[in-house]
Amino acid sequence: MTLDPKKTKSIQKEMITACIQLADLGFLAGIGGNLAVRVDETYMVVTPSASDYYTMKPEDLCVLRIDNLQMVEGTKQPTTESGIHASFFKKRPNINVSLHTHQPLASAITLLGKDLELREKETKERLGDRLIMVSYAPSGTSFLVRAFQSKISDKSNGYLLKNHGIVCGAKDLKSAIRSASLIEKEASEFLRHSIQNHTNQNRLSSRVLKQINTIFLSARHT
């Protein structure tokens, strides 16, 4: 299939806007995290490796073949997690956006090494009943790609990469950003309940308790 330049340029511009939104939310911190958008069944656009999201330009984004990750456009190196995004697109033809974030509270959940059951109605409608845990493998390696591939399910659009971050899929960029925000709220509620149920709060000062509640309240309104 021939690459549609007009469609590709439009996607690149939309991705820049989305990356800035995600960075403002604290989900793409520094140069961490990455984003991919399907152009068609053959091509995808991905963010470049180790690039600052606030200075990134549309032409910095890389166009790759989904089947073999061959770069057909771009002046920088594509994200090292391109294999994860391509795997998502190949196994889930209804997914057009693959987002990998290092958002703080959800990333903390990945240290637990287990699936996260989702509670809110909207979150479950967008992502499924749970976020599936993907076993640990070093970032940017074929081992991580294979670990992720083995967990991809038609029933889930959200995944926890152990000791790393999250991956979520969506039909468009707006939905992907919303899903990431909902995941952070779910993580916030899970951690808050865990602290309340397993911590002797009488041993915590009122100042510390206030700080904890402020953090979780902020996440709920992200």
Tab-separated table of C-alpha atoms in Angstrom:
chain	number	residue	atom	x	y	z
A	1	MET	CA	0.000	0.000	0.000
A	2	THR	CA	1.245	3.479	-0.880
A	3	LEU	CA	1.719	5.881	2.033
A	4	ASP	CA	-0.733	8.792	2.006
A	5	PRO	CA	1.435	11.885	2.671
A	6	LYS	CA	-1.476	14.190	3.501
A	7	LYS	CA	-2.921	11.782	6.055
A	8	THR	CA	0.514	11.144	7.533
A	9	LYS	CA	1.267	14.853	7.997
A	10	SER	CA	-2.100	15.367	9.661
A	11	ILE	CA	-1.423	12.506	12.090
A	12	GLN	CA	2.029	13.885	12.905
A	13	LYS	CA	0.600	17.300	13.799
A	14	GLU	CA	-2.110	15.722	15.968
A	15	MET	CA	0.502	13.614	17.738
A	16	ILE	CA	2.566	16.670	18.641
A	17	THR	CA	-0.475	18.263	20.279
A	18	ALA	CA	-1.281	15.026	22.109
A	19	CYS	CA	2.298	14.629	23.352
A	20	ILE	CA	2.252	18.110	24.855
A	21	GLN	CA	-1.053	17.362	26.583
A	22	LEU	CA	0.349	14.133	28.000
A	23	ALA	CA	3.540	15.868	29.115
A	24	ASP	CA	1.485	18.588	30.827
A	25	LEU	CA	-0.391	15.832	32.686
A	26	GLY	CA	2.904	14.356	33.844
A	27	PHE	CA	2.373	11.128	31.891
A	28	LEU	CA	5.291	11.675	29.500
A	29	ALA	CA	8.011	12.863	31.854
A	30	GLY	CA	11.193	14.272	30.322
A	31	ILE	CA	11.936	11.994	27.395
A	32	GLY	CA	10.134	8.996	28.913
A	33	GLY	CA	7.152	7.290	27.297
A	34	ASN	CA	6.158	7.142	23.649
A	35	LEU	CA	3.225	7.172	21.271
A	36	ALA	CA	2.227	5.444	18.031
A	37	VAL	CA	-0.671	6.042	15.647
A	38	ARG	CA	-1.748	3.736	12.862
A	39	VAL	CA	-1.845	5.331	9.413
A	40	ASP	CA	-3.359	2.262	7.744
A	41	GLU	CA	-2.828	-1.515	7.816
A	42	THR	CA	0.738	-1.084	6.567
A	43	TYR	CA	2.197	1.998	8.280
A	44	MET	CA	2.322	3.677	11.671
A	45	VAL	CA	3.786	6.937	12.970
A	46	VAL	CA	5.856	6.772	16.181
A	47	THR	CA	7.586	9.302	18.371
A	48	PRO	CA	11.396	9.459	18.114
A	49	SER	CA	13.730	8.064	20.743
A	50	ALA	CA	15.082	10.311	23.521
A	51	SER	CA	13.417	13.511	22.345
A	52	ASP	CA	11.902	16.297	24.397
A	53	TYR	CA	8.161	16.495	23.820
A	54	TYR	CA	7.973	20.267	24.163
A	55	THR	CA	10.480	20.911	21.368
A	56	MET	CA	9.440	18.055	19.085
A	57	LYS	CA	8.326	18.956	15.558
A	58	PRO	CA	6.003	16.989	13.238
A	59	GLU	CA	8.872	16.101	10.937
A	60	ASP	CA	10.730	14.517	13.889
A	61	LEU	CA	8.145	11.740	14.086
A	62	CYS	CA	9.028	8.517	12.289
A	63	VAL	CA	6.940	6.512	9.834
A	64	LEU	CA	7.496	2.752	10.090
A	65	ARG	CA	6.121	-0.335	8.458
A	66	ILE	CA	4.050	-2.243	10.998
A	67	ASP	CA	5.142	-5.664	9.750
A	68	ASN	CA	8.932	-5.265	10.023
A	69	LEU	CA	9.559	-1.824	11.629
A	70	GLN	CA	11.371	-0.561	8.543
A	71	MET	CA	11.539	3.251	8.695
A	72	VAL	CA	10.280	4.916	5.534
A	73	GLU	CA	10.240	8.520	6.782
A	74	GLY	CA	11.976	10.403	9.566
A	75	THR	CA	15.250	12.071	10.490
A	76	LYS	CA	15.612	10.650	14.018
A	77	GLN	CA	15.721	7.175	15.503
A	78	PRO	CA	12.244	5.804	16.283
A	79	THR	CA	11.296	4.919	19.831
A	80	THR	CA	12.876	1.717	21.090
A	81	GLU	CA	9.372	0.526	22.023
A	82	SER	CA	8.195	0.487	18.391
A	83	GLY	CA	7.922	-3.303	18.550
A	84	ILE	CA	5.336	-3.091	21.329
A	85	HIS	CA	3.185	-0.685	19.346
A	86	ALA	CA	3.463	-2.759	16.167
A	87	SER	CA	2.476	-5.894	18.097
A	88	PHE	CA	-0.600	-4.125	19.436
A	89	PHE	CA	-1.637	-2.961	15.969
A	90	LYS	CA	-1.071	-6.376	14.385
A	91	LYS	CA	-3.087	-8.283	16.995
A	92	ARG	CA	-5.780	-5.646	17.479
A	93	PRO	CA	-6.901	-4.209	14.102
A	94	ASN	CA	-9.504	-2.069	15.891
A	95	ILE	CA	-6.779	-0.212	17.800
A	96	ASN	CA	-5.459	2.928	16.077
A	97	VAL	CA	-3.450	4.478	18.914
A	98	SER	CA	-0.917	2.788	21.190
A	99	LEU	CA	0.291	4.859	24.129
A	100	HIS	CA	3.125	3.989	26.523
A	101	THR	CA	3.446	6.223	29.576
A	102	HIS	CA	5.461	6.445	32.760
A	103	GLN	CA	2.636	8.123	34.668
A	104	PRO	CA	3.532	8.119	38.372
A	105	LEU	CA	0.751	6.315	40.244
A	106	ALA	CA	0.010	3.676	37.619
A	107	SER	CA	3.748	3.050	37.281
A	108	ALA	CA	3.874	2.470	41.042
A	109	ILE	CA	1.196	-0.204	40.619
A	110	THR	CA	3.454	-2.071	38.172
A	111	LEU	CA	5.853	-2.791	41.053
A	112	LEU	CA	3.230	-5.096	42.577
A	113	GLY	CA	3.474	-7.573	39.714
A	114	LYS	CA	-0.233	-8.362	39.417
A	115	ASP	CA	-3.275	-7.356	37.376
A	116	LEU	CA	-5.268	-4.350	38.516
A	117	GLU	CA	-9.017	-4.848	38.695
A	118	LEU	CA	-10.861	-1.789	37.414
A	119	ARG	CA	-13.866	-0.347	39.241
A	120	GLU	CA	-15.259	2.680	37.459
A	121	LYS	CA	-17.867	2.179	34.741
A	122	GLU	CA	-16.229	4.444	32.156
A	123	THR	CA	-12.799	2.918	32.746
A	124	LYS	CA	-14.154	-0.607	32.260
A	125	GLU	CA	-16.004	0.437	29.097
A	126	ARG	CA	-12.803	1.836	27.605
A	127	LEU	CA	-10.229	-0.639	28.899
A	128	GLY	CA	-11.959	-3.820	30.043
A	129	ASP	CA	-12.349	-5.332	33.493
A	130	ARG	CA	-8.662	-5.187	34.385
A	131	LEU	CA	-5.230	-3.957	33.462
A	132	ILE	CA	-3.167	-7.007	32.547
A	133	MET	CA	0.318	-7.382	34.035
A	134	VAL	CA	3.129	-8.072	31.557
A	135	SER	CA	6.134	-9.872	33.028
A	136	TYR	CA	9.359	-7.905	33.378
A	137	ALA	CA	11.875	-7.603	30.561
A	138	PRO	CA	14.382	-4.813	29.837
A	139	SER	CA	12.968	-1.767	28.063
A	140	GLY	CA	13.393	-1.637	24.303
A	141	THR	CA	14.249	-5.327	23.933
A	142	SER	CA	12.738	-8.160	21.931
A	143	PHE	CA	12.157	-9.918	25.265
A	144	LEU	CA	9.732	-7.199	26.317
A	145	VAL	CA	7.999	-7.284	22.934
A	146	ARG	CA	7.460	-11.039	23.252
A	147	ALA	CA	6.245	-10.686	26.827
A	148	PHE	CA	3.740	-8.060	25.711
A	149	GLN	CA	2.631	-10.089	22.688
A	150	SER	CA	1.800	-13.040	24.909
A	151	LYS	CA	-0.591	-10.918	26.982
A	152	ILE	CA	-2.492	-9.025	24.277
A	153	SER	CA	-6.181	-9.792	24.636
A	154	ASP	CA	-9.324	-8.757	22.796
A	155	LYS	CA	-10.845	-8.138	26.227
A	156	SER	CA	-8.328	-5.551	27.418
A	157	ASN	CA	-7.044	-2.235	26.088
A	158	GLY	CA	-4.768	-1.612	29.084
A	159	TYR	CA	-1.533	-3.281	30.227
A	160	LEU	CA	0.949	-2.850	33.069
A	161	LEU	CA	4.600	-3.409	32.173
A	162	LYS	CA	6.149	-4.741	35.367
A	163	ASN	CA	8.514	-2.261	37.044
A	164	HIS	CA	8.108	0.066	34.073
A	165	GLY	CA	4.883	1.799	33.006
A	166	ILE	CA	1.632	1.293	31.145
A	167	VAL	CA	0.481	0.640	27.585
A	168	CYS	CA	-3.044	1.442	26.512
A	169	GLY	CA	-4.795	1.236	23.188
A	170	ALA	CA	-7.613	3.368	21.816
A	171	LYS	CA	-9.473	4.251	18.650
A	172	ASP	CA	-8.070	7.807	18.555
A	173	LEU	CA	-5.727	10.166	20.385
A	174	LYS	CA	-8.420	11.852	22.444
A	175	SER	CA	-9.609	8.477	23.707
A	176	ALA	CA	-6.042	7.392	24.494
A	177	ILE	CA	-5.432	10.475	26.646
A	178	ARG	CA	-8.721	9.942	28.438
A	179	SER	CA	-7.882	6.284	29.064
A	180	ALA	CA	-4.490	7.174	30.538
A	181	SER	CA	-6.150	9.697	32.847
A	182	LEU	CA	-8.717	7.140	33.978
A	183	ILE	CA	-5.960	4.610	34.660
A	184	GLU	CA	-4.207	7.135	36.892
A	185	LYS	CA	-7.430	7.709	38.839
A	186	GLU	CA	-7.924	3.962	39.293
A	187	ALA	CA	-4.330	3.633	40.501
A	188	SER	CA	-4.879	6.520	42.900
A	189	GLU	CA	-7.955	4.898	44.431
A	190	PHE	CA	-6.249	1.523	44.704
A	191	LEU	CA	-3.216	2.991	46.479
A	192	ARG	CA	-5.337	5.149	48.774
A	193	HIS	CA	-7.434	2.181	49.880
A	194	SER	CA	-4.319	0.058	50.314
A	195	ILE	CA	-2.757	2.676	52.591
A	196	GLN	CA	-5.948	3.052	54.608
A	197	ASN	CA	-6.353	-0.701	55.032
A	198	HIS	CA	-2.749	-1.630	55.801
A	199	THR	CA	-1.261	1.379	57.571
A	200	ASN	CA	-1.589	2.277	61.209
A	201	GLN	CA	-2.618	5.857	60.556
A	202	ASN	CA	-2.335	6.710	64.242
A	203	ARG	CA	1.429	6.579	63.724
A	204	LEU	CA	1.337	9.104	60.896
A	205	SER	CA	1.394	12.810	61.591
A	206	SER	CA	-1.527	14.943	60.452
A	207	ARG	CA	0.822	16.715	58.027
A	208	VAL	CA	1.806	13.450	56.320
A	209	LEU	CA	-1.810	12.296	56.095
A	210	LYS	CA	-2.770	15.635	54.558
A	211	GLN	CA	0.018	15.297	51.964
A	212	ILE	CA	-1.102	11.772	51.051
A	213	ASN	CA	-4.716	12.853	50.615
A	214	THR	CA	-3.638	15.875	48.539
A	215	ILE	CA	-1.651	13.651	46.152
A	216	PHE	CA	-4.534	11.259	45.619
A	217	LEU	CA	-7.113	14.041	45.309
A	218	SER	CA	-4.955	15.688	42.621
A	219	ALA	CA	-4.779	12.442	40.664
A	220	ARG	CA	-8.550	11.969	40.831
A	221	HIS	CA	-9.090	15.338	39.165
A	222	THR	CA	-6.434	14.937	36.451
